[in-house]
Tab-separated table of C-alpha atoms in Angstrom:
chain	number	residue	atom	x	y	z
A	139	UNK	CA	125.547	47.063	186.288
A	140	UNK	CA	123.714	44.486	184.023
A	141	UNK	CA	120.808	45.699	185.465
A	142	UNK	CA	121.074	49.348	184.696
A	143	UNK	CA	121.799	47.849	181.044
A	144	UNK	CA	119.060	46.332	180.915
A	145	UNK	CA	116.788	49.053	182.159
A	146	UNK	CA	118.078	51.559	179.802
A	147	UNK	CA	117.749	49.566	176.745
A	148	UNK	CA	113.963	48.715	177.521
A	149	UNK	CA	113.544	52.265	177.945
A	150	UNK	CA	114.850	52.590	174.297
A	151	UNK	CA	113.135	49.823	173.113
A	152	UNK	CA	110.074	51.558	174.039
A	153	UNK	CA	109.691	54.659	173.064
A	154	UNK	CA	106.803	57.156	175.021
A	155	UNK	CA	103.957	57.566	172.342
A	156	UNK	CA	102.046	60.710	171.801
A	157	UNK	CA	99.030	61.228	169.444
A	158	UNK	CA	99.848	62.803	166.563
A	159	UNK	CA	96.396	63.697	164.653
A	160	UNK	CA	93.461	65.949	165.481
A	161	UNK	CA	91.284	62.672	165.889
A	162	UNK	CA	94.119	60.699	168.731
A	163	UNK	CA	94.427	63.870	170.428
A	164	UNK	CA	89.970	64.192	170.646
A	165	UNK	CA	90.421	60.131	171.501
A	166	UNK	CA	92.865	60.446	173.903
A	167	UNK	CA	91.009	63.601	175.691
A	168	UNK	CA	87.921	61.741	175.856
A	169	UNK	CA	89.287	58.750	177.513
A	170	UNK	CA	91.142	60.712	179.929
A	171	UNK	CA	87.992	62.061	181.180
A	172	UNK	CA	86.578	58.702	181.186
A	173	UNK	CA	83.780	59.525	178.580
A	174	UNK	CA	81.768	57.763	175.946
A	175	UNK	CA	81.509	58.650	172.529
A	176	UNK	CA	77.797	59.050	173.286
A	177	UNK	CA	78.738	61.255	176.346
A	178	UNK	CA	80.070	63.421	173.835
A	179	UNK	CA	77.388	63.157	171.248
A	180	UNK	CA	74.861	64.131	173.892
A	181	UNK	CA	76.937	67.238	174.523
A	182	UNK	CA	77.613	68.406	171.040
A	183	UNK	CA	74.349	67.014	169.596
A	184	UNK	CA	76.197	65.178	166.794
A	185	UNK	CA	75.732	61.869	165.938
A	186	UNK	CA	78.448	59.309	167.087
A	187	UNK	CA	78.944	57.528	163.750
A	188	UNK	CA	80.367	61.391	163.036
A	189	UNK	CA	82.432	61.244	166.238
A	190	UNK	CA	83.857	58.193	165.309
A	191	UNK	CA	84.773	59.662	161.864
A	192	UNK	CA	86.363	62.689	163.747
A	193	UNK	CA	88.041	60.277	165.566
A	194	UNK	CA	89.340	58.320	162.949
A	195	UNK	CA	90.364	61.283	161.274
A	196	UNK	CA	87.803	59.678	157.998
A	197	UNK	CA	86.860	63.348	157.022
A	198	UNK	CA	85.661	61.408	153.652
A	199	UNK	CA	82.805	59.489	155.811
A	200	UNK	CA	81.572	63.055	156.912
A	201	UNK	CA	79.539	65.363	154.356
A	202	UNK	CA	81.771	67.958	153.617
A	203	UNK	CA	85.250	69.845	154.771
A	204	UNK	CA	83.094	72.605	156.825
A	205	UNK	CA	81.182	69.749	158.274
A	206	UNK	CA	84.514	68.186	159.727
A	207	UNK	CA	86.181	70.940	161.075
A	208	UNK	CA	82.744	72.194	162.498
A	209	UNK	CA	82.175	68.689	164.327
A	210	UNK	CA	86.084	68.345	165.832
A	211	UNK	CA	85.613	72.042	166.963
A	212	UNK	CA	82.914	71.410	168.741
A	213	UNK	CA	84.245	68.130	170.140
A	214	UNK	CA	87.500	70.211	171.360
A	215	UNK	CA	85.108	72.201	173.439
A	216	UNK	CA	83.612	69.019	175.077
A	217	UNK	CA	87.127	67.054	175.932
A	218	UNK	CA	88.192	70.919	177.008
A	219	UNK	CA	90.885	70.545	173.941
A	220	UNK	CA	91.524	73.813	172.148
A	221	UNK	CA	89.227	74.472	169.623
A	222	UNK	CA	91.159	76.931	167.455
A	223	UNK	CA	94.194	74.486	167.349
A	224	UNK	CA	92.025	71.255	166.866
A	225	UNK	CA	90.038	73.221	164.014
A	226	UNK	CA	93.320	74.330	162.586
A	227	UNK	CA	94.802	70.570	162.092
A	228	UNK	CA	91.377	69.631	160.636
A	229	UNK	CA	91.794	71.818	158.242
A	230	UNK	CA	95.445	71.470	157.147
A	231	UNK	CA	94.670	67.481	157.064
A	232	UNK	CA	91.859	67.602	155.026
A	233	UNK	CA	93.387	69.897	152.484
A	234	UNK	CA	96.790	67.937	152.309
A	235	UNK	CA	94.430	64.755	151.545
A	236	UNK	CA	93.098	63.477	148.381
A	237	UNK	CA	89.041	64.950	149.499
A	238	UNK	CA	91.044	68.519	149.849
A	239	UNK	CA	92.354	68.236	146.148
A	240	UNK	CA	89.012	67.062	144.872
A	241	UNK	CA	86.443	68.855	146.775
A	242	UNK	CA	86.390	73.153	148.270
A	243	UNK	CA	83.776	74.687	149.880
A	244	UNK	CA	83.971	78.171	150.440
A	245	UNK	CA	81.565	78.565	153.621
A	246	UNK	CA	82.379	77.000	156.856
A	247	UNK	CA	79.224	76.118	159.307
A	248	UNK	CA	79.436	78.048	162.819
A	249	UNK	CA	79.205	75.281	165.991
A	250	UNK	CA	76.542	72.415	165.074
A	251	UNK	CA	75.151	72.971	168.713
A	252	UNK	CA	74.201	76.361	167.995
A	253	UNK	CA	71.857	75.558	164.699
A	254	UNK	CA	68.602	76.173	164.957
A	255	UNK	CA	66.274	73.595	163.855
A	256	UNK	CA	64.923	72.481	160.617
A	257	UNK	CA	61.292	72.634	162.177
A	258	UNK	CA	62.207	76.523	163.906
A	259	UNK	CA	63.421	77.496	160.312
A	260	UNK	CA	60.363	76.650	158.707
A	261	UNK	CA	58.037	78.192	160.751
A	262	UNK	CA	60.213	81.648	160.851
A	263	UNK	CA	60.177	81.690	156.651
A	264	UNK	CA	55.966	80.822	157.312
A	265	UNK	CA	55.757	84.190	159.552
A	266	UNK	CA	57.977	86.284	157.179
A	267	UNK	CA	55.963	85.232	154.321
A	268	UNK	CA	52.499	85.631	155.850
A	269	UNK	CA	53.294	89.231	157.456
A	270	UNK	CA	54.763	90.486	153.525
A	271	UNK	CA	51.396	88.495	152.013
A	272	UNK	CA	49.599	90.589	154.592
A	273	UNK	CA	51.205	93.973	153.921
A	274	UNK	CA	51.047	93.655	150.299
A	275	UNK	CA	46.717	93.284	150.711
A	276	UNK	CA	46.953	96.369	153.140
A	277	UNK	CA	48.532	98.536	150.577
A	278	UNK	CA	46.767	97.043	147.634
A	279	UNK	CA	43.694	98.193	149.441
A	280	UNK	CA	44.753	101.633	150.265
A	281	UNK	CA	45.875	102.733	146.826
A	282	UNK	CA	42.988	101.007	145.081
A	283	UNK	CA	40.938	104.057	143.769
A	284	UNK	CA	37.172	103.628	144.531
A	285	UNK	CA	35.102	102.565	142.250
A	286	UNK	CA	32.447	103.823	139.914
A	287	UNK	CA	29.962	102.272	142.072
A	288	UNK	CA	31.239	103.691	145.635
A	289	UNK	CA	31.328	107.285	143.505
A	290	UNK	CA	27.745	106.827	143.146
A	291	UNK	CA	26.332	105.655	146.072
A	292	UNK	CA	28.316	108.998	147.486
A	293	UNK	CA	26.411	110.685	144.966
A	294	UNK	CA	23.211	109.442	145.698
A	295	UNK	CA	22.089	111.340	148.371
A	296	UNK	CA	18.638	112.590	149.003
A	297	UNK	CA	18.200	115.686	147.115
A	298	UNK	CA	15.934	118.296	148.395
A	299	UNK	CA	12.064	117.764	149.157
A	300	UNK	CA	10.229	118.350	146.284
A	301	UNK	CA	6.737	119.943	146.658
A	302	UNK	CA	3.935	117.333	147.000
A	303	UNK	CA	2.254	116.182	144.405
A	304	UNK	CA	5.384	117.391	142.000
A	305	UNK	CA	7.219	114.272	140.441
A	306	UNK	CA	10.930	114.704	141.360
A	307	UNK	CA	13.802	115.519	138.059
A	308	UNK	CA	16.335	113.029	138.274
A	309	UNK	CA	19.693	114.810	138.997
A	310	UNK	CA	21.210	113.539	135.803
A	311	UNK	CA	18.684	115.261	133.570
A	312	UNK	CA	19.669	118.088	135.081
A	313	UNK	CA	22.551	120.065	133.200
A	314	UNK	CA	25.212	121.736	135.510
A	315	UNK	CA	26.250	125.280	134.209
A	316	UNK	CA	29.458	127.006	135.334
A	317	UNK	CA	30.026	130.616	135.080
A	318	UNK	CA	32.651	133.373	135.747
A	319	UNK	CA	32.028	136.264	137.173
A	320	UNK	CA	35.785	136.854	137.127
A	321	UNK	CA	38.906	135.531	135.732
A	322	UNK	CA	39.691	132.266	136.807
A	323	UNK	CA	41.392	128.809	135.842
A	324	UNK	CA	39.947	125.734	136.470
A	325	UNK	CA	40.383	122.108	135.273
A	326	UNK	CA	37.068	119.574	135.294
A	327	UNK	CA	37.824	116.168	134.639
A	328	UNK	CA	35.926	112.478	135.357
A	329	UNK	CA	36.866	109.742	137.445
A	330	UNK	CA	39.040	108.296	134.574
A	331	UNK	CA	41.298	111.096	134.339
A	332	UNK	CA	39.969	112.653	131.258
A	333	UNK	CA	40.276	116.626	130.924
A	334	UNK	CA	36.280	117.838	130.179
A	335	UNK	CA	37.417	121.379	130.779
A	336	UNK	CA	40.815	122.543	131.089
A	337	UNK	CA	41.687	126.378	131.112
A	338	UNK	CA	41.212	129.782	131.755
A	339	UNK	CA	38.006	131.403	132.076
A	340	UNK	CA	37.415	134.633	130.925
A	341	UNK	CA	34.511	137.167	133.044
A	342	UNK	CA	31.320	136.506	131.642
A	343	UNK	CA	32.260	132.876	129.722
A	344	UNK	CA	30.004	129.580	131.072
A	345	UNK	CA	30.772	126.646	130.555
A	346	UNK	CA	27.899	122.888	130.610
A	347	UNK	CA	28.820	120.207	132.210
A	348	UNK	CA	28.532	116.852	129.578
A	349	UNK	CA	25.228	114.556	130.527
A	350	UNK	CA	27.470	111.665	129.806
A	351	UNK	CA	30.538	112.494	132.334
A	352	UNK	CA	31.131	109.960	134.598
A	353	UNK	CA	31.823	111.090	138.558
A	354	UNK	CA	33.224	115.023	137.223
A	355	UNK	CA	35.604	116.317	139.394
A	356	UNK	CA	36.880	120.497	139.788
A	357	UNK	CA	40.629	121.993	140.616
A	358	UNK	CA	40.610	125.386	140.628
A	359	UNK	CA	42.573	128.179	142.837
A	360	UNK	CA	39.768	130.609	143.277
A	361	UNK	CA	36.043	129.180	143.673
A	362	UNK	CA	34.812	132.342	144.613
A	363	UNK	CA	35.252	133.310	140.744
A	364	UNK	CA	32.488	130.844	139.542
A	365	UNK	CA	29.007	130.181	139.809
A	366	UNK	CA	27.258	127.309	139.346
A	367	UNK	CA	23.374	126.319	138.622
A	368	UNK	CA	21.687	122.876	138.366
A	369	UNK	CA	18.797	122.913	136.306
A	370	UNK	CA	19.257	126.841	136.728
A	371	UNK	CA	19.190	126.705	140.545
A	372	UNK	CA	22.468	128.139	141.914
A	373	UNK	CA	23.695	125.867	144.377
A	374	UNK	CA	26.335	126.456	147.234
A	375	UNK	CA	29.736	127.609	146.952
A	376	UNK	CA	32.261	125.196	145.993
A	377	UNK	CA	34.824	126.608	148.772
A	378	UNK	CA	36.175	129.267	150.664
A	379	UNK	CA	37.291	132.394	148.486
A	380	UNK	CA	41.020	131.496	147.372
A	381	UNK	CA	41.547	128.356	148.864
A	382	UNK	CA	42.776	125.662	146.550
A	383	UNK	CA	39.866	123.086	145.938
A	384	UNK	CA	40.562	119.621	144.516
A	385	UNK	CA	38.709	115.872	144.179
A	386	UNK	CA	35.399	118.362	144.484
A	387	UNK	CA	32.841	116.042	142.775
A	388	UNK	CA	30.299	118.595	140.324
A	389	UNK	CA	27.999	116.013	139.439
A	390	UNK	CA	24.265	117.049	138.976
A	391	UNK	CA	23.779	114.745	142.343
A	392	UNK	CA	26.615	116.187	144.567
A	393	UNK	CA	26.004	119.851	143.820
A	394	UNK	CA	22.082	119.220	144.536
A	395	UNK	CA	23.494	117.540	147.677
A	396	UNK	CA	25.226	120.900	148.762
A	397	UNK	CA	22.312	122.748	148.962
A	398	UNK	CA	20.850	126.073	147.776
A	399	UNK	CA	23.058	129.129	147.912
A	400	UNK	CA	21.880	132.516	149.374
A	401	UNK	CA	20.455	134.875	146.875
A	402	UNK	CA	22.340	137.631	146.381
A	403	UNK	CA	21.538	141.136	147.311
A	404	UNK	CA	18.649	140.463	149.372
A	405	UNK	CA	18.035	142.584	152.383
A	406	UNK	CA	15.390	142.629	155.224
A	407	UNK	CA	11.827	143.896	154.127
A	408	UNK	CA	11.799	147.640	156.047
A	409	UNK	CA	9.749	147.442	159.083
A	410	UNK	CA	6.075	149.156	159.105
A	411	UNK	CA	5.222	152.463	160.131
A	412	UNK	CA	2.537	153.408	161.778
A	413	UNK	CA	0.175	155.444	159.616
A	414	UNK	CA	-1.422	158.497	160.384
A	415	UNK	CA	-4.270	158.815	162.126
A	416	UNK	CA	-7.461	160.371	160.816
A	417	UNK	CA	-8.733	163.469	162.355
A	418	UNK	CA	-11.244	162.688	164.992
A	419	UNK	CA	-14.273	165.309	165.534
A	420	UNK	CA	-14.911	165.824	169.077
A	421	UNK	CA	-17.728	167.539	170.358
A	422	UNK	CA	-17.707	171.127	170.705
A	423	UNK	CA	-17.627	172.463	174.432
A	424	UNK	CA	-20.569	173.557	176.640
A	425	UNK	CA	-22.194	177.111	175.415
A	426	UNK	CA	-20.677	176.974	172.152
A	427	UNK	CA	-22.581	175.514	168.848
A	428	UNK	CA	-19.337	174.740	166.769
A	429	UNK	CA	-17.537	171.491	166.753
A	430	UNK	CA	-14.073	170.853	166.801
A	431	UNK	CA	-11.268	168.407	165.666
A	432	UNK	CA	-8.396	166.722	166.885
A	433	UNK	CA	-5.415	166.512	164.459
A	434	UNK	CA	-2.678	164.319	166.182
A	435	UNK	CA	-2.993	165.553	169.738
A	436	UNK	CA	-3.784	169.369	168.877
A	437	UNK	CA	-7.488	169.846	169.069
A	438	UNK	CA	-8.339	172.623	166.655
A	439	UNK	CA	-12.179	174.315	165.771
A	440	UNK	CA	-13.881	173.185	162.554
A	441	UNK	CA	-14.937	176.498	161.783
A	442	UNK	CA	-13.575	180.103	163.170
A	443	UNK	CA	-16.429	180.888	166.253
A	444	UNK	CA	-18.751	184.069	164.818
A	445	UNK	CA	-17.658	187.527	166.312
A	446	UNK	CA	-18.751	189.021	169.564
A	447	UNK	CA	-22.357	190.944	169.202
A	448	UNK	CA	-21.333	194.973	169.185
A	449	UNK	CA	-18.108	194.380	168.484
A	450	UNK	CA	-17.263	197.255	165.721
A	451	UNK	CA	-16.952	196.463	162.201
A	452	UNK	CA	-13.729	195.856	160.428
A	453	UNK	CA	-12.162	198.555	158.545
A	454	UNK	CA	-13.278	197.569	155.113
A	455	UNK	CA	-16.821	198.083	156.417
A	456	UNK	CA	-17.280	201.451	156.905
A	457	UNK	CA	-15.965	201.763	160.265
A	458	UNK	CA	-16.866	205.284	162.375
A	459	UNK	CA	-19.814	205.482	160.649
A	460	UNK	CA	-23.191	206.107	162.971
């Protein structure tokens, strides 16, 4: 009986422990499983002076609260603790303690394992930047309106051969001449916008292209309604009859460039008939002193042949008489 005594107060005496904080319970897993704090640092990829914090449940030696429950999350998931519950007493410590009164952060970090690197980061902001730097050249480019010296080197092209000997007129000297020949509206304008002709054209009304416009430009609804001369030469149409034209440069050098239009009116020379031929004498036949001539194919006497000897005398002659 003293025995039993004895056993049962030793039994009092010494109570069964059980860890009470997030950081005993983490301990207490780990050393169950026989592992090292670096064992768990090489799983979680923290450092072990941050285990040991964890651990210690010194959330003030660790950078921030999202840090700490972060780091004893992911050391839950090592020891095969759960993570939620773990996370859960983090948090409720830390805010009960004196860093929880003095300190909130509103953003807590996802698993520390699962970060992608500082070195990874910085090259995916270097690709993001160079692919908008890129983009924003490519459509710089293609909005960029060309130039006044691309609009002339268009311009420039090789006008029509001039006749030897004959000193070419420079297209510019040239003055460009519109004209109606019906009712039409039209707008001419340079390459910086500016309205040089903006309107309706009346039948019969022409209007002269300034020698100082730079790169002129047509819109107009019906090009079929105008006509237009350089230096007096008409040149080609400036488009199909009623089709909107637009951007159409008029310059003395890009009209030239179009080439000659058809004159109007003209028709095929008539082709040549034969002429007639000239009446042909052909010799009179055998017996007979008289020539004769050939008219087309119809050979007719010169002269009527003389009457038969004996034959009688006309009526107006005297006829019957002995």
């Amino acid at each position: 009986m003293a025995d039993e005594a004895e056993t049962e107060a030793g039994a009092m005496g010494a109570p069964e422990t059980h860890p009470s904080t997030p950081g005993a319970k983490l301990r207490a897993a780990r050393e169950a499983q026989g592992l090292s704090l670096q064992d768990v640092a090489t799983r979680t990829r923290i450092a072990v002076r941050q285990l040991d914090a964890v651990e210690r449940d010194d959330y003030a030696a660790l950078p921030g609260i999202p840090y700490a429950v972060g780091f004893a999350r992911a050391y839950a998931r090592a020891v095969d603790l759960d993570e939620v519950t773990i996370a859960a007493e983090v948090r409720h410590g830390v805010n009960n303690s004196d860093i929880g009164a003095n300190r909130y952060e509103a953003f807590e970090p996802v698993d520390p394992a699962r970060v992608p690197s500082r070195t990874l980061a910085w090259t995916a902001a270097v690709i993001v930047v160079l692919l908008i730097a890129g983009f924003t050249i490519w459509r710089t480019q293609l909005l960029t309106p060309p130039t006044a010296e691309e609009i002339a080197q268009d311009e420039a092209k090789p006008a029509a051969a001039q006749p030897a000997g004959v000193a070419p007129v420079p297209p510019a000297a040239q003055p460009v001449v519109f004209t109606a020949i019906d009712d039409v509206w039209l707008r001419i304008y340079d390459e910086a916008g500016e309205r040089l002709k903006d309107g309706l054209m009346k039948k019969g009304d022409s209007f002269t292209l300034p020698a100082e416009a730079k790169g002129p430009m047509i819109l107009t609804g019906r090009p079929q309604a105008l006509t237009v001369t350089v230096g007096g030469k008409p040149v080609a149409p400036l488009g199909a009859p009623d089709r909107t034209i637009a951007d159409v440069p008029v310059s003395a050098a890009a009209l030239l460039a179009r080439g000659a239009a058809a004159p109007e009116g003209a028709t095929p020379a008539p082709a040549a008939t034969p002429a007639a031929r000239p009446a042909q004498r052909r010799p009179a036949p055998a017996g007979t002193g008289t020539p004769s001539a050939t008219i087309g194919s119809i050979s007719m006497p010169a002269t009527p042949p003389p009457a038969p000897t004996g034959a009688p005398a006309s009526a107006g002659s005297g006829a019957g008489q002995p």
